[in-house]
Amino acid sequence: MHPECVEEKARILMSRVGPTLGMHGGVLAGATGLALHLGHRISGDLEFFTQQVFKPSEVLEELRGLAGVVESVTMGDDAMIVQADGARLTLTQTPGRFAEPTTRMNGCDVAGVVDIAAMKLLAVSQGGMRSDFVDLYTVLQTVPFRKVARNALERYGVSILEPLIVGKGLVWFEQADVQGDPVYVGTPVTWDHIRDFFRSSVRQFAFDLDAERQILEQG
């Protein structure tokens, strides 16, 4: 794991609230979870996901007793966003069960690489940020796309990931083009290179996704 890739304020908050969020089934995923595994860039947002039903107001009260200063809170029926001790933390209920074993780090259960990559694929298919493309690109340098696609299909259902829509999302860069690069650890990858990678791969990725859908639909 690469704790050096987590911003210091977020790392401190992880250790304070991780065990409590774990009691609610919270698993750390998102950019910070992936950075802990891959060590490719710096991240500071703490994105926790749970399959358990929870009451954001009750979780907030627990967090207030653990965090030093809670600066802002946004709550919905099944999600909450908390800015505390200079770091951003979210807890969201998700229907997608994590398929891989989690890894314990700094008091938190961290989701596996393929599980997080599947979530990134879903995000990109719905109009991803540059950081989503960077993260998915990094995973796909060592993990076959079909493995990520299979994970996403099994967790979210074949109706959620339509190959044509996913394919369009993989090469829709309008939002990402105007955003800056994340802070890389080591040699940075140019945005042009990442765009070229997805443009040259999208046809095969769409075929692979469709093939995995057919396998699951046939039982």
Short mmCIF file of N, CA and C in Angstrom, two decimals, residues 18-19 21-22 26-29 33 101-112:
data_model
loop_
_atom_site.label_atom_id
_atom_site.label_comp_id
_atom_site.label_asym_id
_atom_site.label_seq_id
_atom_site.Cartn_x
_atom_site.Cartn_y
_atom_site.Cartn_z
N GLY A 18 -12.28 5.81 10.35
CA GLY A 18 -12.34 4.55 9.62
C GLY A 18 -13.02 3.42 10.39
N PRO A 19 -12.61 3.15 11.62
CA PRO A 19 -13.24 2.05 12.37
C PRO A 19 -14.74 2.25 12.58
N LEU A 21 -16.85 4.04 10.62
CA LEU A 21 -17.53 3.83 9.35
C LEU A 21 -17.55 2.35 8.98
N GLY A 22 -16.51 1.63 9.39
CA GLY A 22 -16.48 0.19 9.15
C GLY A 22 -17.61 -0.52 9.87
N GLY A 26 -18.86 0.53 5.94
CA GLY A 26 -18.16 1.43 5.04
C GLY A 26 -16.84 0.88 4.54
N VAL A 27 -16.66 0.90 3.23
CA VAL A 27 -15.42 0.46 2.58
C VAL A 27 -14.87 1.63 1.77
N LEU A 28 -13.60 1.93 1.93
CA LEU A 28 -12.97 3.04 1.21
C LEU A 28 -12.68 2.61 -0.22
N ALA A 29 -13.19 3.38 -1.17
CA ALA A 29 -12.94 3.11 -2.59
C ALA A 29 -12.52 4.42 -3.25
N GLY A 33 -8.71 5.17 -2.49
CA GLY A 33 -8.54 3.72 -2.39
C GLY A 33 -7.62 3.19 -3.47
N PRO A 101 -11.59 -9.25 -1.87
CA PRO A 101 -11.28 -9.03 -0.44
C PRO A 101 -10.80 -7.59 -0.23
N THR A 102 -11.14 -7.03 0.91
CA THR A 102 -10.65 -5.69 1.24
C THR A 102 -9.30 -5.79 1.95
N THR A 103 -8.60 -4.67 1.99
CA THR A 103 -7.31 -4.59 2.66
C THR A 103 -7.40 -3.57 3.80
N ARG A 104 -6.92 -3.92 4.96
CA ARG A 104 -6.98 -3.02 6.11
C ARG A 104 -5.83 -2.02 6.04
N MET A 105 -6.17 -0.74 6.15
CA MET A 105 -5.14 0.29 6.06
C MET A 105 -5.57 1.50 6.89
N ASN A 106 -4.77 1.86 7.86
CA ASN A 106 -5.00 3.06 8.65
C ASN A 106 -6.41 3.09 9.25
N GLY A 107 -6.87 1.94 9.72
CA GLY A 107 -8.18 1.85 10.35
C GLY A 107 -9.34 1.66 9.41
N CYS A 108 -9.06 1.59 8.08
CA CYS A 108 -10.12 1.48 7.09
C CYS A 108 -10.01 0.18 6.30
N ASP A 109 -11.16 -0.32 5.86
CA ASP A 109 -11.18 -1.41 4.90
C ASP A 109 -11.16 -0.79 3.51
N VAL A 110 -10.15 -1.14 2.71
CA VAL A 110 -9.97 -0.55 1.38
C VAL A 110 -10.39 -1.56 0.33
N ALA A 111 -11.24 -1.14 -0.60
CA ALA A 111 -11.71 -2.02 -1.67
C ALA A 111 -10.56 -2.43 -2.58
N GLY A 112 -10.74 -3.52 -3.31
CA GLY A 112 -9.73 -4.02 -4.23
C GLY A 112 -9.64 -3.21 -5.51
#
